[in-house]
Short mmCIF file of C-alpha atoms in Angstrom, two decimals:
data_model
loop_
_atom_site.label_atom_id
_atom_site.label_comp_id
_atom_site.label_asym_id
_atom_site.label_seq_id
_atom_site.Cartn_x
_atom_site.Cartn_y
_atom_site.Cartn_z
CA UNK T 1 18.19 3.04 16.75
CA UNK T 2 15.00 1.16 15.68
CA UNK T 3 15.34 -1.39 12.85
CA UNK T 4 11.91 -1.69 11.59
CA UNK T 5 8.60 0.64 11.54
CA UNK T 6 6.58 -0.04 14.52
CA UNK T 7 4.40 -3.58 14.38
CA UNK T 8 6.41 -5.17 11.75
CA UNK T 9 9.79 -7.28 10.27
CA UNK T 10 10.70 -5.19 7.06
CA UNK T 11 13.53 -6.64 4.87
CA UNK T 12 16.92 -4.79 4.83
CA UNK T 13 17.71 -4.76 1.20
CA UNK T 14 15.55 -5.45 -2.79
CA UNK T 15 17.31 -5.65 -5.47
CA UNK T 16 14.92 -4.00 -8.46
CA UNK T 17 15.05 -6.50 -11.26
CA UNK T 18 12.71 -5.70 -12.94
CA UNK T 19 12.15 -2.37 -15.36
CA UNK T 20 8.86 -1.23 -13.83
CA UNK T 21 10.26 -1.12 -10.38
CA UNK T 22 12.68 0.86 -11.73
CA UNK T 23 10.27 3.05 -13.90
CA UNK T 24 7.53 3.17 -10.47
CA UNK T 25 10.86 4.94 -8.23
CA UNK T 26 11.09 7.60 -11.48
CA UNK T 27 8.26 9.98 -9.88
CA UNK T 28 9.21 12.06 -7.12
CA UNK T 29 6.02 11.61 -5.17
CA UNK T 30 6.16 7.67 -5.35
CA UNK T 31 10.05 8.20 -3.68
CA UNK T 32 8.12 10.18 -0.64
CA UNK T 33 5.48 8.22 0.07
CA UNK T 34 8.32 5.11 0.25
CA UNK T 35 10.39 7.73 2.19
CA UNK T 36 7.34 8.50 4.58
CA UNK T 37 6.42 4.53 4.95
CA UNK T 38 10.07 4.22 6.69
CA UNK T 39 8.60 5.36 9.75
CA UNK T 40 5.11 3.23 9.66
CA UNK T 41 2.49 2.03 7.78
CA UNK T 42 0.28 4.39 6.67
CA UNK T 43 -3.37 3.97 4.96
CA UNK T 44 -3.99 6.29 1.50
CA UNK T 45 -5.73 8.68 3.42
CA UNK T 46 -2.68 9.77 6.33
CA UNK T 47 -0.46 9.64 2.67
CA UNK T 48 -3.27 11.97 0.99
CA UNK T 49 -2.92 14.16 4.62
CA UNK T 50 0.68 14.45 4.90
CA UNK T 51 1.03 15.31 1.18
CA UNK T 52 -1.42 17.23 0.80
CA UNK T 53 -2.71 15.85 -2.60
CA UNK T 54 -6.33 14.33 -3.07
CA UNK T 55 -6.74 10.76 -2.10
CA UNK T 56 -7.14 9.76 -5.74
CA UNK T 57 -3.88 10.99 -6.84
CA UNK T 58 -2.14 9.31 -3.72
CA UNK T 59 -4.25 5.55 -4.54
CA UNK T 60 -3.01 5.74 -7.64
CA UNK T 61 0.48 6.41 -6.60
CA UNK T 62 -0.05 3.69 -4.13
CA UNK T 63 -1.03 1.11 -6.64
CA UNK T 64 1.69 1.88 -9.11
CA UNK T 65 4.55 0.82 -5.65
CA UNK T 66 2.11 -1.93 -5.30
CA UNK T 67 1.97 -3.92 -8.45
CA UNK T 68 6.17 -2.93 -8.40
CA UNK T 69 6.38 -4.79 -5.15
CA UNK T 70 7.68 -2.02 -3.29
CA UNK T 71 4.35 -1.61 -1.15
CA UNK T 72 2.19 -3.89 0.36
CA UNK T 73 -0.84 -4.25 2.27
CA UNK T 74 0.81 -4.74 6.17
CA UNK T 75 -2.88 -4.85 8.10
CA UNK T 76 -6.33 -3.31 8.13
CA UNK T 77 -8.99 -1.49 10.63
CA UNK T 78 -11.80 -0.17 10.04
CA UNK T 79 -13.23 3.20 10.14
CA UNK T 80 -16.89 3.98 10.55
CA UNK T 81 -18.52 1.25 7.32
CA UNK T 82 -14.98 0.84 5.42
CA UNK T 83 -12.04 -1.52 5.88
CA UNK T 84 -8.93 0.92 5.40
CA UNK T 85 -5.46 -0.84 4.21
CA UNK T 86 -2.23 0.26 5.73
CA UNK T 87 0.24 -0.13 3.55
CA UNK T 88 3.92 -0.49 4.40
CA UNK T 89 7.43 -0.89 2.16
CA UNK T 90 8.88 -4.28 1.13
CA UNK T 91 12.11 -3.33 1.88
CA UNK T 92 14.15 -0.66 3.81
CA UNK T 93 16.93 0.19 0.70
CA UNK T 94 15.31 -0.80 -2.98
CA UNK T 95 18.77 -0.75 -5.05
CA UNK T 96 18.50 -1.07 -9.02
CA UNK T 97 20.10 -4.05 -10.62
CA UNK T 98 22.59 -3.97 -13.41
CA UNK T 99 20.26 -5.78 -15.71
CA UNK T 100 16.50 -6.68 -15.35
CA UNK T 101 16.46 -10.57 -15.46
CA UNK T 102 15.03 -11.03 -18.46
CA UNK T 103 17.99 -9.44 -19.90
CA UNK T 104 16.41 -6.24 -20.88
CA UNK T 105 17.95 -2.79 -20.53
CA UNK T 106 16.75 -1.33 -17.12
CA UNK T 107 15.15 2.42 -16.95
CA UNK T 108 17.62 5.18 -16.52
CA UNK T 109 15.21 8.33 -16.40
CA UNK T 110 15.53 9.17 -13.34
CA UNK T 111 17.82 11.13 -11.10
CA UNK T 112 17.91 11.51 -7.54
CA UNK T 113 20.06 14.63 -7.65
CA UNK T 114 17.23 16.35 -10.09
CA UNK T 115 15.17 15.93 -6.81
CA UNK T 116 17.39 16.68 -4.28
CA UNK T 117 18.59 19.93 -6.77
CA UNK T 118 15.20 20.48 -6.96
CA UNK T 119 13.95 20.59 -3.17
CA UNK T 120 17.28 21.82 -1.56
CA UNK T 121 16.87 25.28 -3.17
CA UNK T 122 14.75 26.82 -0.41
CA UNK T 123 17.62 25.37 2.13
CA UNK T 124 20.23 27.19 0.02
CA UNK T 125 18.43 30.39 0.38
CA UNK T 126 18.20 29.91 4.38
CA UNK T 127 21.85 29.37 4.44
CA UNK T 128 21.01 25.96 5.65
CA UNK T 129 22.90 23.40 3.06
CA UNK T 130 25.34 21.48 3.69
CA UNK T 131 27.22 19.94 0.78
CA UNK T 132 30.54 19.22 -0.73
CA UNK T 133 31.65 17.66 -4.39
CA UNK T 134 35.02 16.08 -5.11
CA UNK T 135 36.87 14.52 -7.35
CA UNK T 136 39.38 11.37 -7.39
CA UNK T 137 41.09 10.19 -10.06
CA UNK T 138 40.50 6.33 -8.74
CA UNK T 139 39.84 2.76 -10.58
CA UNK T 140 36.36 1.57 -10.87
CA UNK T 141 36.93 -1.07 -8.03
CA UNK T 142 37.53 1.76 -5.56
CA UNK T 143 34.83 3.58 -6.76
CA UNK T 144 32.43 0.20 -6.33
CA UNK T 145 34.26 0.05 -2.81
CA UNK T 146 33.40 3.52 -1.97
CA UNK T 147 30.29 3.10 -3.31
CA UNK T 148 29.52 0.03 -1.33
CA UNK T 149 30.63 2.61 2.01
CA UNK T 150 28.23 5.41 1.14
CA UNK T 151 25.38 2.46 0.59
CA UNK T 152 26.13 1.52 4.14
CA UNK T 153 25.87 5.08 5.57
CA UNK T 154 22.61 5.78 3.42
CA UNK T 155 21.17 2.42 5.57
CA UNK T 156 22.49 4.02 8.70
CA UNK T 157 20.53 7.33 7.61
CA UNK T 158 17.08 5.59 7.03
CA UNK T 159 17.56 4.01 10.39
CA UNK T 160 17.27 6.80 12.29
CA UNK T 161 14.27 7.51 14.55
CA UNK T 162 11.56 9.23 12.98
CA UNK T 163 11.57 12.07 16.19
CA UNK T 164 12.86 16.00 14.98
CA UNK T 165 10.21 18.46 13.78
CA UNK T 166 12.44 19.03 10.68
CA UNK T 167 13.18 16.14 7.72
CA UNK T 168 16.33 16.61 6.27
CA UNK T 169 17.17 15.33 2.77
CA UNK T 170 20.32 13.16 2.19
CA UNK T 171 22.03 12.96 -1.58
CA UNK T 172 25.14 10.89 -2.20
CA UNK T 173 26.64 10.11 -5.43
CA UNK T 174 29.86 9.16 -6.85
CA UNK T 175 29.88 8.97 -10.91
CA UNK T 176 32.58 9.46 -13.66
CA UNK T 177 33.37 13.17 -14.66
CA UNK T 178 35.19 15.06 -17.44
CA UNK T 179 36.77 16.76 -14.96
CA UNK T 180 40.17 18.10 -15.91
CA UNK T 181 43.38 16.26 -14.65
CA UNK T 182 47.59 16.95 -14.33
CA UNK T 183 49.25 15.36 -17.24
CA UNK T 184 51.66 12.53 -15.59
CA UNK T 185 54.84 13.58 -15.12
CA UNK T 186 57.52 13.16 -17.16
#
């Protein structure tokens, strides 16, 4: 299993602090190109390719992670008159904070399972999801605990070598429900 892109150290873990870092993860095409930069650094151009989205949609996207502090310029080459920037993540696993440190209220506008809803409906037309929802009735601190479990597997997920033809999404969740319950027993 290969702990870092090739050519560089990449921190494990960022905690999001701040609400812009929050708000720059709220656009879906922001979370690929972070999801893409897993596997290397990439300049705005191989982004632009791989998306298939003009350059100038794909800088700005770029510069949004950037000033967040979720991208950063990793090295540079040059190509024919022009010094191109490869950019690469800050961290492998950006996780939000409860509170942004200057106290204010952090971003909650976006949802990961809108995306993965979103982008798995093809799959579920192939016949090719794979998915299951439960519920517990549990205390919070087993749901942190659990929680803390699924963070570990997501880590193991994004550590995976980049080498299949196909990219596979990964959504895992665990939130409180009305979901009905048994009276207790009397």
């Amino acid at each position: 299993m290969e702990d870092n892109p090739p050519g560089r150290e990449l921190a494990d873990r960022m905690a999001l602090t701040q609400p812009a870092q929050v708000r720059a993860l709220a656009h879906p095409l922001r979370t690929t190109i972070l999801q893409l930069l897993l596997e290397r650094a990439a300049s705005v151009t191989e982004l632009a390719s791989a998306l298939d989205r003009p350059k100038s949609t794909v800088a700005h996207h770029v510069a949004v992670l950037v000033r967040a502090d979720l991208l950063r310029v990793v090295s540079t080459r040059r190509v024919r008159a022009v010094e191109e920037r490869l950019y690469g993540r800050t961290a492998r696993l950006f996780y939000v904070a409860p509170q942004g440190s200057s106290g204010e209220e952090m971003p909650r506008d976006f949802n990961d399972f809108e995306v993965a809803a979103a982008e798995s409906g093809p799959a579920f037309e192939r016949g090719e999801l794979w998915g299951f929802v439960r519920h517990a009735r549990i205390a919070p601190e087993q749901a942190s605990a659990f929680w803390q479990r699924m963070s570990e597997l997501v880590d193991d997920f994004d550590r995976l070598p980049r080498s299949g033809e196909t990219t596979y999404g990964f959504a895992v969740g665990i939130y409180p429900t009305d979901h009905p319950r048994l009276p207790p027993l009397t």
